[in-house]
Coordinates of C-alpha atoms in Angstrom, one line a residue:
X6 CA -3.8 -21.5 -19.7
X7 CA -0.8 -19.6 -18.6
X8 CA 2.6 -20.5 -17.1
X9 CA 4.8 -17.9 -15.4
X10 CA 7.3 -17.7 -12.6
X11 CA 5.4 -14.7 -11.3
X12 CA 1.8 -13.8 -10.4
X13 CA -0.6 -16.8 -10.5
X14 CA 2.2 -19.2 -11.6
X15 CA 0.6 -22.0 -13.5
X16 CA -3.0 -21.0 -14.0
X17 CA -6.0 -22.6 -15.7
X18 CA -9.0 -20.6 -17.1
X19 CA -12.0 -22.8 -17.6
X20 CA -15.0 -21.6 -19.4
X21 CA -18.2 -23.1 -18.0
X22 CA -21.3 -24.0 -19.9
X23 CA -23.0 -20.9 -18.3
X24 CA -20.5 -18.7 -20.0
X25 CA -18.8 -17.9 -16.7
X26 CA -15.1 -18.5 -16.1
X27 CA -13.5 -20.5 -13.3
X28 CA -9.8 -19.7 -12.5
X29 CA -7.4 -22.0 -10.7
X30 CA -4.0 -20.5 -9.9
X31 CA -0.6 -21.4 -8.3
X32 CA -1.0 -25.0 -9.6
X33 CA 1.7 -27.6 -9.3
X34 CA 0.9 -29.2 -12.7
X35 CA -2.0 -29.7 -15.1
X36 CA -3.8 -32.9 -16.0
X37 CA -1.8 -35.0 -18.6
X38 CA -3.9 -34.0 -21.6
X39 CA -3.3 -30.3 -20.7
X40 CA 0.3 -30.7 -19.5
X41 CA 1.3 -32.3 -22.9
X42 CA 0.0 -29.3 -24.8
X43 CA 1.9 -26.8 -22.5
X44 CA 5.2 -28.7 -22.8
X45 CA 4.8 -28.8 -26.6
X46 CA 4.3 -25.0 -26.7
X47 CA 7.2 -24.4 -24.3
X48 CA 9.5 -26.4 -26.6
X49 CA 8.3 -24.6 -29.6
X50 CA 8.9 -21.2 -28.1
X51 CA 12.0 -22.2 -26.2
X52 CA 10.9 -20.7 -22.9
X53 CA 9.1 -21.6 -19.6
X54 CA 6.6 -18.7 -19.7
X55 CA 3.8 -19.4 -22.1
X56 CA 0.2 -18.4 -22.7
X57 CA -2.3 -20.6 -24.7
X58 CA -5.8 -20.0 -25.8
X59 CA -8.0 -22.8 -27.1
X60 CA -11.2 -22.8 -29.1
X61 CA -14.4 -24.2 -27.7
X62 CA -14.5 -28.0 -27.5
X63 CA -10.7 -28.2 -28.2
X64 CA -10.0 -29.5 -24.7
X65 CA -13.5 -30.4 -23.3
X66 CA -13.8 -31.3 -19.6
X67 CA -16.6 -32.6 -17.5
X68 CA -17.8 -32.0 -13.9
X69 CA -15.8 -34.2 -11.5
X70 CA -12.8 -34.5 -13.9
X71 CA -9.3 -33.7 -12.5
X72 CA -7.9 -30.8 -14.5
X73 CA -4.9 -29.8 -12.4
X74 CA -3.2 -30.2 -9.0
X75 CA -2.7 -27.5 -6.4
X76 CA 0.8 -26.2 -5.7
X77 CA 2.9 -23.1 -4.9
X78 CA 3.9 -21.8 -8.3
X79 CA 4.0 -18.0 -8.8
X80 CA 3.9 -15.7 -5.8
X81 CA 2.7 -16.7 -2.4
X82 CA 2.7 -19.7 0.0
X83 CA 1.2 -23.0 -1.2
X84 CA -2.5 -22.5 -1.8
X85 CA -5.2 -22.9 -4.4
X86 CA -6.3 -19.5 -5.8
X87 CA -9.9 -20.0 -7.0
X88 CA -12.0 -17.3 -8.8
X89 CA -15.2 -17.2 -10.6
X90 CA -15.7 -14.5 -13.2
X91 CA -18.8 -13.5 -15.2
X92 CA -19.1 -13.5 -19.0
X93 CA -17.3 -10.2 -19.2
X94 CA -14.3 -11.6 -17.2
X95 CA -15.2 -9.6 -14.0
X96 CA -14.7 -11.5 -10.7
X97 CA -17.6 -12.1 -8.3
X98 CA -17.9 -13.8 -4.9
X99 CA -17.7 -17.6 -5.6
X100 CA -19.9 -18.2 -2.5
X101 CA -22.8 -16.7 -4.4
X102 CA -22.9 -20.0 -6.3
X103 CA -23.2 -22.2 -3.2
X104 CA -26.6 -22.9 -1.9
X105 CA -25.2 -23.5 1.6
X106 CA -21.9 -22.9 3.2
X107 CA -21.4 -24.4 6.7
X108 CA -19.9 -21.9 9.0
X109 CA -20.9 -21.0 12.6
X110 CA -17.8 -19.0 13.6
X111 CA -18.6 -15.2 13.7
X112 CA -16.1 -12.6 12.6
X113 CA -13.7 -11.0 15.1
X114 CA -13.5 -7.2 15.5
X115 CA -10.0 -6.0 16.6
X116 CA -10.1 -2.2 16.3
X117 CA -11.9 1.0 15.4
X118 CA -10.5 4.2 13.8
X119 CA -12.0 7.6 13.5
X120 CA -10.7 9.7 10.6
X121 CA -11.2 13.5 10.6
X122 CA -11.2 15.5 7.3
X123 CA -9.5 18.8 7.4
X124 CA -7.6 20.9 10.0
X125 CA -10.7 22.3 11.6
X126 CA -12.0 18.8 12.4
X127 CA -11.2 17.0 15.7
X128 CA -11.0 13.5 17.1
X129 CA -10.1 13.7 20.8
X130 CA -9.1 17.3 20.2
X131 CA -6.7 16.7 17.3
X132 CA -7.1 16.8 13.5
X133 CA -5.4 13.4 13.1
X134 CA -6.8 9.8 12.7
X135 CA -7.2 8.0 16.0
X136 CA -7.2 4.2 16.6
X137 CA -9.2 2.9 19.5
X138 CA -8.9 -0.5 21.1
X139 CA -12.1 -2.6 21.4
X140 CA -13.1 -4.9 24.3
X141 CA -14.8 -8.2 23.9
X142 CA -17.9 -8.4 26.1
X143 CA -19.1 -12.0 25.4
X144 CA -20.3 -14.0 22.5
X145 CA -20.1 -11.8 19.4
X146 CA -20.4 -8.4 21.2
X147 CA -17.6 -5.8 21.3
X148 CA -17.5 -2.3 22.6
X149 CA -15.3 0.8 22.8
X150 CA -15.2 1.8 26.5
X151 CA -14.7 5.5 26.4
X152 CA -16.9 8.0 24.5
X153 CA -15.1 9.5 21.5
X154 CA -15.0 13.3 21.1
X155 CA -15.5 14.4 17.5
X156 CA -16.0 17.7 15.7
X157 CA -16.2 18.8 12.1
X158 CA -16.1 16.2 9.3
X159 CA -15.1 12.6 10.0
X160 CA -15.7 9.0 9.2
X161 CA -15.3 5.6 10.9
X162 CA -13.2 2.6 9.9
X163 CA -13.1 -0.9 11.4
X164 CA -10.6 -3.7 11.3
X165 CA -10.8 -7.4 12.1
X166 CA -11.0 -10.8 10.4
X167 CA -13.2 -13.8 9.8
X168 CA -12.5 -17.6 10.1
X169 CA -14.4 -20.6 9.0
X170 CA -14.5 -24.0 10.6
X171 CA -11.4 -26.2 10.2
X172 CA -9.5 -23.5 8.4
X173 CA -7.0 -21.2 10.1
X174 CA -6.8 -18.6 7.4
X175 CA -7.9 -15.1 8.3
X176 CA -10.4 -13.8 5.8
X177 CA -12.0 -10.4 5.4
X178 CA -15.6 -9.5 6.4
X179 CA -18.3 -10.2 3.8
X180 CA -20.6 -7.4 4.9
X181 CA -20.3 -4.4 7.2
X182 CA -23.2 -2.2 8.4
X183 CA -23.0 1.1 10.2
X184 CA -25.9 2.6 12.3
X185 CA -25.9 5.8 14.3
X186 CA -28.7 6.3 16.8
X187 CA -30.4 3.3 15.3
X188 CA -30.5 4.8 11.8
X189 CA -28.7 2.9 8.9
X190 CA -25.9 5.0 7.5
X191 CA -23.6 2.8 5.4
X192 CA -23.3 -0.7 4.2
X193 CA -20.5 -2.6 2.4
X194 CA -21.0 -5.9 0.8
X195 CA -18.4 -7.7 -1.3
X196 CA -20.1 -9.4 -4.2
X197 CA -18.4 -8.3 -7.4
X198 CA -16.2 -5.7 -9.1
X199 CA -14.3 -5.0 -12.3
X200 CA -10.5 -5.4 -12.7
X201 CA -10.5 -1.9 -14.1
X202 CA -11.3 -0.7 -10.6
X203 CA -8.6 -2.7 -8.9
X204 CA -6.5 0.3 -8.0
X205 CA -9.4 1.9 -6.2
X206 CA -9.2 -0.6 -3.4
X207 CA -7.0 2.1 -1.7
X208 CA -10.3 3.9 -0.9
X209 CA -12.0 0.8 0.4
X210 CA -9.2 0.0 2.9
X211 CA -7.8 3.1 4.6
X212 CA -4.5 3.7 2.9
X213 CA -3.1 6.1 5.5
X214 CA -3.7 3.8 8.4
X215 CA -2.2 0.9 6.5
X216 CA 1.0 2.9 6.2
X217 CA 0.9 4.3 9.8
X218 CA -0.1 1.2 11.8
X219 CA 0.4 -1.6 9.3
X220 CA -3.3 -2.8 9.5
X221 CA -6.1 -3.0 7.1
X222 CA -9.0 -0.8 8.2
X223 CA -12.3 -1.0 6.2
X224 CA -13.5 2.6 5.5
X225 CA -17.2 3.0 6.4
X226 CA -17.5 6.0 4.2
X227 CA -17.4 6.8 0.5
X228 CA -15.2 9.5 -1.0
X229 CA -14.6 10.4 -4.7
X230 CA -13.2 8.9 -6.8
X231 CA -14.2 5.6 -5.3
X232 CA -16.4 3.9 -7.9
X233 CA -16.3 0.4 -6.5
X234 CA -19.7 -1.3 -6.4
X235 CA -19.6 -2.5 -2.8
X236 CA -21.6 0.3 -1.1
X237 CA -25.2 1.1 -0.3
X238 CA -26.0 3.8 -0.7
X239 CA -23.4 4.6 -3.3
X240 CA -23.7 8.4 -3.1
X241 CA -20.3 10.1 -2.7
X242 CA -20.1 11.3 0.9
X243 CA -22.1 8.5 2.3
X244 CA -20.8 7.5 5.8
X245 CA -19.1 10.9 6.3
X246 CA -20.4 12.8 9.3
X247 CA -20.4 16.6 9.7
X248 CA -21.2 18.0 13.1
X249 CA -23.6 20.9 13.7
X250 CA -23.7 23.1 16.8
X251 CA -27.1 23.6 18.5
X252 CA -27.7 27.1 17.2
X253 CA -27.5 25.7 13.6
X254 CA -30.0 22.9 14.4
X255 CA -32.5 24.3 11.9
X256 CA -29.9 24.8 9.1
X257 CA -30.7 22.9 5.9
X258 CA -29.3 23.2 2.4
X259 CA -32.0 23.6 -0.2
X260 CA -32.5 20.4 -2.1
X261 CA -30.6 18.3 0.4
X262 CA -32.4 14.9 0.9
X263 CA -33.4 13.8 4.4
X264 CA -31.4 16.6 6.1
X265 CA -28.2 15.8 4.3
X266 CA -26.2 18.4 2.5
X267 CA -23.0 20.3 2.0
X268 CA -22.1 22.4 5.1
X269 CA -20.0 25.5 4.7
X270 CA -16.9 24.1 6.2
X271 CA -16.5 21.0 4.1
X272 CA -12.9 20.4 3.3
X273 CA -10.7 20.2 0.2
X274 CA -10.3 16.4 0.7
X275 CA -13.8 16.0 -0.7
X276 CA -14.5 19.3 -2.5
X277 CA -16.5 17.7 -5.2
X278 CA -20.3 17.8 -5.1
X279 CA -21.1 15.2 -2.5
X280 CA -24.6 15.0 -0.9
X281 CA -24.6 11.7 1.0
X282 CA -23.0 12.8 4.3
X283 CA -24.9 12.9 7.6
X284 CA -25.3 15.7 10.0
X285 CA -24.7 15.1 13.7
X286 CA -25.9 17.6 16.3
X287 CA -24.0 18.5 19.4
X288 CA -24.4 15.9 22.1
X289 CA -24.0 12.1 22.4
X290 CA -24.7 9.6 19.7
X291 CA -24.6 5.8 19.8
X292 CA -23.0 4.0 16.9
X293 CA -23.3 0.3 16.0
X294 CA -21.1 -1.6 13.5
X295 CA -22.1 -5.1 12.4
X296 CA -19.6 -7.2 10.6
X297 CA -21.0 -10.4 9.0
X298 CA -19.6 -13.4 7.1
X299 CA -21.3 -15.0 4.1
X300 CA -23.2 -17.4 6.4
X301 CA -24.7 -14.6 8.3
X302 CA -22.6 -15.0 11.5
X303 CA -22.2 -11.5 13.0
X304 CA -20.0 -9.5 15.3
X305 CA -21.4 -6.3 16.7
X306 CA -19.2 -3.3 17.9
X307 CA -20.9 -0.5 19.8
X308 CA -19.7 2.8 21.2
X309 CA -20.5 6.4 21.7
X310 CA -19.6 9.6 19.8
X311 CA -19.5 12.8 21.8
X312 CA -20.1 15.7 19.4
X313 CA -18.6 19.0 20.5
X314 CA -15.5 21.1 20.0
X315 CA -12.8 20.2 22.6
X316 CA -11.9 23.3 24.5
X317 CA -8.7 24.2 26.3
X318 CA -8.5 22.4 29.6
X319 CA -6.6 23.3 32.8
X320 CA -3.2 21.7 33.5
X321 CA -2.3 21.5 37.2
X322 CA -4.8 24.1 38.1
X323 CA -3.6 26.6 35.5
X324 CA -5.6 27.2 32.3
X325 CA -3.4 26.6 29.3
X326 CA -4.3 29.8 27.6
X327 CA -3.2 31.8 30.6
X328 CA 0.1 30.0 31.4
X329 CA 3.4 31.5 30.3
X330 CA 6.7 30.2 29.1
X331 CA 10.3 31.2 28.6
X332 CA 12.7 30.1 25.9
X333 CA 15.8 32.0 25.1
X334 CA 16.9 30.1 22.0
X335 CA 15.6 27.9 19.4
X336 CA 17.7 24.9 20.5
X337 CA 15.4 24.6 23.6
X338 CA 12.6 23.5 21.4
X339 CA 11.9 20.2 19.6
X340 CA 9.8 20.5 16.4
X341 CA 7.6 17.8 14.9
X342 CA 5.7 18.2 11.6
X343 CA 2.8 15.9 10.8
X344 CA 1.7 16.3 7.2
X345 CA -1.9 15.4 6.2
X346 CA -3.8 15.7 2.9
X347 CA -4.0 19.5 2.8
X348 CA -2.4 20.8 6.0
X349 CA 0.5 20.3 8.3
X350 CA 0.3 20.1 12.1
X351 CA 3.3 21.8 13.8
X352 CA 4.0 20.5 17.3
X353 CA 6.5 22.2 19.6
X354 CA 7.9 20.9 22.9
X355 CA 9.8 23.1 25.2
X356 CA 12.5 21.9 27.7
X357 CA 11.6 24.1 30.6
X358 CA 9.0 26.7 31.8
X359 CA 9.3 30.3 30.8
X360 CA 7.8 33.8 30.8
X361 CA 5.7 34.4 27.7
X362 CA 3.2 33.0 25.3
X363 CA 4.5 31.8 22.0
X364 CA 3.4 32.7 18.5
X365 CA 4.2 31.0 15.2
X366 CA 5.3 33.1 12.3
X367 CA 5.5 31.8 8.7
X368 CA 5.4 33.2 5.2
X369 CA 3.1 32.2 2.4
X370 CA 3.6 33.0 -1.2
X371 CA 2.2 36.5 -0.7
X372 CA 2.4 37.5 3.0
X373 CA 3.7 36.8 6.5
X374 CA 1.3 35.2 8.9
X375 CA 1.3 35.5 12.7
X376 CA -0.7 32.9 14.5
X377 CA -1.2 31.9 18.1
X378 CA 0.2 28.6 19.2
X379 CA -2.4 26.5 21.0
X380 CA -1.0 25.2 24.2
X381 CA -1.9 21.5 24.7
X382 CA 0.3 20.9 27.8
X383 CA 2.6 22.6 30.2
X384 CA 5.4 22.4 27.7
X385 CA 3.6 21.5 24.5
X386 CA 2.2 23.8 21.7
X387 CA 0.7 23.2 18.3
X388 CA -0.7 25.0 15.2
X389 CA -1.9 24.0 11.8
X390 CA -0.9 25.5 8.4
X391 CA -2.8 25.1 5.1
X392 CA -0.5 23.5 2.6
X393 CA -2.3 25.3 -0.2
X394 CA -1.3 28.7 1.2
X395 CA 2.4 27.9 1.3
X396 CA 2.7 25.7 -1.9
X397 CA 5.5 26.9 -4.1
X398 CA 7.1 29.1 -1.4
X399 CA 10.1 28.5 0.8
X400 CA 8.4 28.8 4.1
X401 CA 10.4 29.6 7.2
X402 CA 8.9 28.8 10.6
X403 CA 9.8 31.1 13.5
X404 CA 8.5 31.6 17.0
X405 CA 8.1 34.8 18.9
X406 CA 7.0 35.8 22.4
X407 CA 4.3 38.4 23.3
X408 CA 6.8 41.2 23.5
X409 CA 7.8 40.8 19.9
X410 CA 11.4 41.6 20.7
X411 CA 13.0 38.3 19.7
X412 CA 12.2 35.9 16.9
X413 CA 13.8 32.5 16.5
X414 CA 13.8 30.4 13.3
X415 CA 12.9 26.8 14.1
X416 CA 12.3 25.0 10.8
X417 CA 11.3 25.4 7.2
X418 CA 8.7 23.8 4.8
X419 CA 8.7 23.5 1.1
X420 CA 5.9 21.9 -0.7
X421 CA 4.7 21.7 -4.4
X422 CA 1.1 21.4 -5.3
X423 CA 0.4 18.7 -7.9
X424 CA -3.0 19.1 -9.4
X425 CA -2.8 16.1 -11.8
X426 CA -4.4 18.0 -14.7
X427 CA -1.0 18.5 -16.5
X428 CA 2.4 17.0 -16.4
X429 CA 4.9 18.9 -14.1
X430 CA 8.6 18.7 -13.6
X431 CA 10.1 19.6 -10.3
X432 CA 13.9 20.0 -10.1
X433 CA 15.4 18.4 -7.0
X434 CA 19.1 19.2 -7.5
X435 CA 21.1 21.4 -9.8
X436 CA 22.9 18.3 -11.1
X437 CA 19.8 17.4 -13.1
X438 CA 18.0 15.2 -10.6
X439 CA 14.3 15.8 -11.0
X440 CA 10.8 14.2 -10.7
X441 CA 8.2 14.4 -13.4
X442 CA 4.6 14.0 -12.4
X443 CA 2.5 12.5 -15.1
X444 CA -1.0 13.7 -16.1
X445 CA -3.5 12.2 -13.7
X446 CA -0.6 11.4 -11.3
X447 CA -2.9 11.2 -8.3
X448 CA -6.6 10.9 -7.4
X449 CA -6.6 14.2 -5.5
X450 CA -4.3 17.3 -5.2
X451 CA -1.0 16.2 -3.7
X452 CA 1.4 18.4 -1.9
X453 CA 4.8 16.9 -2.8
X454 CA 7.9 17.5 -0.7
X455 CA 11.5 16.2 -0.8
X456 CA 14.7 16.1 1.1
X457 CA 18.3 15.6 0.0
X458 CA 20.1 14.0 2.9
X459 CA 23.5 12.3 3.6
X460 CA 23.3 8.6 3.4
X461 CA 23.8 8.2 7.2
X462 CA 20.3 9.6 7.6
X463 CA 18.7 6.5 5.9
X464 CA 16.2 4.6 8.0
X465 CA 17.9 1.3 7.0
X466 CA 21.6 0.6 6.5
X467 CA 22.7 0.9 2.9
X468 CA 24.3 -2.2 1.3
X469 CA 27.0 -2.0 -1.3
X470 CA 28.4 1.2 -2.7
X471 CA 26.2 4.3 -3.1
X472 CA 27.4 7.0 -5.5
X473 CA 24.9 9.7 -4.6
X474 CA 22.9 11.2 -1.8
X475 CA 19.7 9.9 -0.1
X476 CA 16.4 11.2 -1.5
X477 CA 13.3 11.2 0.7
X478 CA 10.2 11.8 -1.3
X479 CA 6.8 12.4 0.3
X480 CA 3.9 12.0 1.0
X481 CA 4.0 8.2 1.5
X482 CA 0.5 7.9 2.9
X483 CA -1.5 9.2 0.0
X484 CA -2.2 6.8 -2.9
X485 CA -1.0 7.7 -6.4
X486 CA -2.8 6.9 -9.6
X487 CA -0.3 7.1 -12.6
X488 CA 2.5 8.4 -10.4
X489 CA 5.7 10.0 -11.5
X490 CA 9.1 9.4 -13.1
X491 CA 12.2 9.9 -11.0
X492 CA 15.5 10.9 -12.7
X493 CA 18.7 10.8 -10.6
X494 CA 21.9 12.2 -12.0
X495 CA 24.9 10.0 -12.5
X496 CA 28.3 11.7 -12.0
X497 CA 30.5 12.2 -15.1
X498 CA 33.3 10.0 -13.7
X499 CA 31.1 6.9 -13.5
X500 CA 31.7 4.6 -16.4
X501 CA 30.3 1.2 -15.1
X502 CA 26.7 2.3 -15.8
X503 CA 25.3 -1.2 -16.1
X504 CA 26.1 -1.9 -12.5
X505 CA 24.2 1.1 -11.2
X506 CA 20.5 1.3 -10.4
X507 CA 18.0 3.2 -8.3
X508 CA 16.9 1.4 -5.1
X509 CA 14.1 2.1 -2.7
X510 CA 14.0 1.3 1.0
X511 CA 11.1 -0.9 2.1
X512 CA 10.4 -3.7 4.6
X513 CA 13.8 -3.5 6.1
X514 CA 15.5 -4.0 2.8
X515 CA 16.7 -2.0 -0.3
X516 CA 14.8 -3.0 -3.4
X517 CA 15.9 -2.6 -7.0
X518 CA 13.6 -0.1 -8.8
X519 CA 15.2 0.3 -12.3
X520 CA 18.3 1.0 -14.2
X521 CA 17.1 2.7 -17.4
X522 CA 19.9 5.2 -18.4
X523 CA 19.5 8.4 -20.4
X524 CA 23.0 9.1 -21.9
X525 CA 22.1 12.6 -23.0
X526 CA 21.0 13.7 -19.5
X527 CA 23.2 11.2 -17.7
X528 CA 20.3 10.2 -15.4
X529 CA 18.9 6.9 -14.2
X530 CA 15.1 6.9 -14.5
X531 CA 12.4 4.8 -12.8
X532 CA 8.6 5.1 -12.7
X533 CA 7.1 5.6 -9.2
X534 CA 3.8 4.6 -7.8
X535 CA 4.9 5.1 -4.2
X536 CA 7.2 7.6 -2.5
X537 CA 9.9 6.9 0.2
X538 CA 13.7 6.7 0.4
X539 CA 15.7 6.3 -2.8
X540 CA 19.4 6.3 -3.8
X541 CA 21.7 4.9 -6.5
X542 CA 23.6 1.8 -5.5
X543 CA 26.3 -0.1 -7.4
X544 CA 26.1 -3.8 -7.5
X545 CA 29.4 -5.6 -8.4
X546 CA 28.8 -8.9 -6.8
X547 CA 27.6 -11.8 -9.0
X548 CA 24.9 -14.3 -7.9
X549 CA 26.0 -17.2 -5.7
X550 CA 25.1 -20.7 -6.8
X551 CA 24.5 -22.8 -3.8
X552 CA 23.1 -26.4 -3.6
X553 CA 23.1 -28.5 -6.7
X554 CA 21.0 -31.6 -7.3
X555 CA 22.2 -34.2 -8.3
X556 CA 25.3 -33.4 -6.4
X557 CA 28.5 -33.1 -8.4
X558 CA 29.9 -36.6 -9.1
X559 CA 26.7 -38.3 -7.7
X560 CA 25.5 -41.6 -9.2
X561 CA 21.7 -41.7 -9.5
X562 CA 19.3 -44.6 -10.4
X563 CA 16.6 -42.5 -12.1
X564 CA 16.9 -42.1 -15.8
X565 CA 14.8 -38.9 -15.5
X566 CA 16.5 -37.3 -12.5
X567 CA 15.2 -34.0 -11.0
X568 CA 17.9 -31.3 -11.6
X569 CA 17.7 -28.5 -9.2
X570 CA 19.9 -25.5 -8.2
X571 CA 19.5 -23.0 -5.4
X572 CA 21.1 -19.6 -5.6
X573 CA 21.0 -16.1 -4.2
X574 CA 21.7 -12.6 -5.2
X575 CA 22.2 -10.0 -2.5
X576 CA 21.3 -6.7 -4.2
X577 CA 19.9 -6.2 -7.7
X578 CA 18.3 -9.7 -8.0
X579 CA 17.3 -11.8 -10.9
X580 CA 14.9 -10.1 -13.4
X581 CA 13.3 -13.1 -15.0
X582 CA 13.8 -16.6 -16.5
X583 CA 15.7 -15.1 -19.4
X584 CA 18.5 -14.3 -16.9
X585 CA 18.9 -18.0 -16.1
X586 CA 20.2 -20.6 -18.6
X587 CA 20.5 -24.3 -17.8
X588 CA 22.0 -26.7 -20.3
X589 CA 22.3 -30.5 -20.1
X590 CA 24.9 -32.1 -22.3
X591 CA 25.0 -28.9 -24.3
X592 CA 21.3 -28.7 -24.9
X593 CA 19.2 -25.8 -23.5
X594 CA 16.7 -27.0 -20.8
X595 CA 13.3 -25.3 -20.2
X596 CA 13.7 -25.0 -16.5
X597 CA 11.1 -23.8 -14.0
X598 CA 12.1 -20.7 -12.1
X599 CA 10.8 -20.1 -8.5
X600 CA 11.7 -16.4 -7.7
X601 CA 10.6 -16.7 -4.0
X602 CA 12.6 -19.8 -3.3
X603 CA 15.6 -18.6 -5.5
X604 CA 15.5 -22.0 -7.2
X605 CA 15.3 -23.6 -10.7
X606 CA 14.1 -27.2 -11.4
X607 CA 14.1 -29.3 -14.5
X608 CA 13.1 -32.9 -15.2
X609 CA 14.1 -34.5 -18.5
X610 CA 11.1 -35.4 -20.7
X611 CA 12.9 -38.5 -22.1
X612 CA 15.2 -41.0 -20.3
X613 CA 18.9 -40.2 -20.1
X614 CA 21.4 -42.8 -21.3
X615 CA 23.6 -44.4 -18.6
X616 CA 26.9 -42.8 -17.8
X617 CA 28.2 -39.3 -17.4
X618 CA 26.1 -36.2 -18.0
X619 CA 27.2 -32.5 -17.7
X620 CA 25.0 -29.7 -16.6
X621 CA 25.9 -26.0 -16.8
X622 CA 24.1 -23.2 -15.1
X623 CA 24.5 -19.5 -15.8
X624 CA 22.7 -16.8 -13.8
X625 CA 22.9 -13.0 -14.5
X626 CA 21.6 -10.4 -12.2
X627 CA 20.0 -7.1 -13.2
X628 CA 23.4 -5.4 -13.0
X629 CA 24.9 -7.7 -15.5
X630 CA 27.0 -9.6 -13.0
X631 CA 27.1 -13.3 -14.0
X632 CA 27.9 -16.6 -12.2
X633 CA 28.5 -19.9 -14.0
X634 CA 28.7 -23.4 -12.6
X635 CA 29.3 -26.7 -14.4
X636 CA 29.0 -30.1 -12.8
X637 CA 28.6 -33.7 -13.8
X638 CA 26.6 -36.6 -12.5
X639 CA 26.2 -40.2 -13.5
X640 CA 23.2 -42.5 -14.4
X641 CA 23.7 -46.1 -13.3
X642 CA 23.2 -48.8 -15.8
X643 CA 20.4 -51.1 -15.0

């Protein structure tokens, strides 16, 4: 058994006679014979959070016996968290233990995504992921109306949900199958996994699309280093398609099974030896995605892939490659950079027509590169640049017309390649601010970039008092493994160090990240598993204690009254239960802390005597700001 304000809250681990383990989390309370032992342990240790292990037969229970009551302790809305784990403590699908599960409601499919790999791949003419809406035909049938143009290497992903009778919760699919031209390509089935693999879920659900469109898309392909046991076949590369022009129809790698193999233009995203991907020849191919729940109810999504490179098309009767433009200064252009795994897409938009074609000029570590800008509209151009070619360089982007007489700087790029084989420190500022990437920081090579900006450039308004600049660290759409350590310099004239901390902007709010101070380097340090916006903020405001129960001066009839206090802290927040101290008549109380409700509760174990009783509450936030409130209430004499 375990009790904590966080995570599962009050949780019970029950070992079955099969050796398997049943887990019940977010409980309100345990059965009396269990609750008594927990309270005894809490009193002995003097704290609310405890963990207890019992030997076999120490607390025996039988089938049908009440062992606990559901509640809302820990993190999350009120619900019962139920798990079944095998003898090795690995979770598996609890429905596998049920002979029948009544459910006639099929899953719902809400979207399709196509994900290209590499700058030479295309989805609707672009090397970027594309999301497509689906239409509901009738019954359990869905379709994508338009054929989808693809070229190069790509995979599919699908999003949706499942419901069961009488329950409004949205669940995930149990099984997903992908077929192309009637041939089975990929299957996902969620039966079991190991907690050691939990972090790898970022490869099962598309991490980038989750960051871009805030939805969970199930990848229908397998890339290293995903070792989750959900997939069939489980060969790296399974579900990834690579397109083949007609003149290479007879191409086949030696030793490649069933026409699968590694084609010459496979990208750095999956450079490892993968043999499971599927060749698609130029032309049209029909795909079918079937999403099932555990009872076998199915939803079927169909559509068409049109394999072929998208060529330049006419605009208003003028072929894009022949049209001409004029721009006499860089200010007449807008520039947008879209960073992907190993390349950046540069998009330019001009304000008015002009006389000459445009070329992009940029420098790598060793040379200057001239490349033609692809014209995608009357006033739109684009080009891609390999990040590996410019990593470590200060790359200036310029444009130039055909005449070569004038060249205009338009932007710059600076990226650092993190290969994860060794630790690496990257200085961010001369004041000592830096980031240190740990060994095995990421699952793949990462091209790190940063910006030092004035605070007014923050995406969200900054509360409190900031003593430094805004740091924007990227990429934010590639998952990290061990991550990095960010160190931000604290100016010499700052002496109230305890009130300072590094904060990150997320979900329309600034969140406390850490306040570990290195006095020798005068830096605040925090470990990072995600990038984004960061700054140092000073928190000088103490928590505010709000509603008190019983109310000050109140007379109550119960001799074991519920004592409750609500509070709030607007910046650094409350770290844990050790930051909250409640005493009753001078004696420390083991109170229950609810971090989501910003509330503590306590009920005396023994009756209180009639008359006056004094309670004192002290709350300290992470920045050492403290608030104290004392009040009295009265017990009526019966």
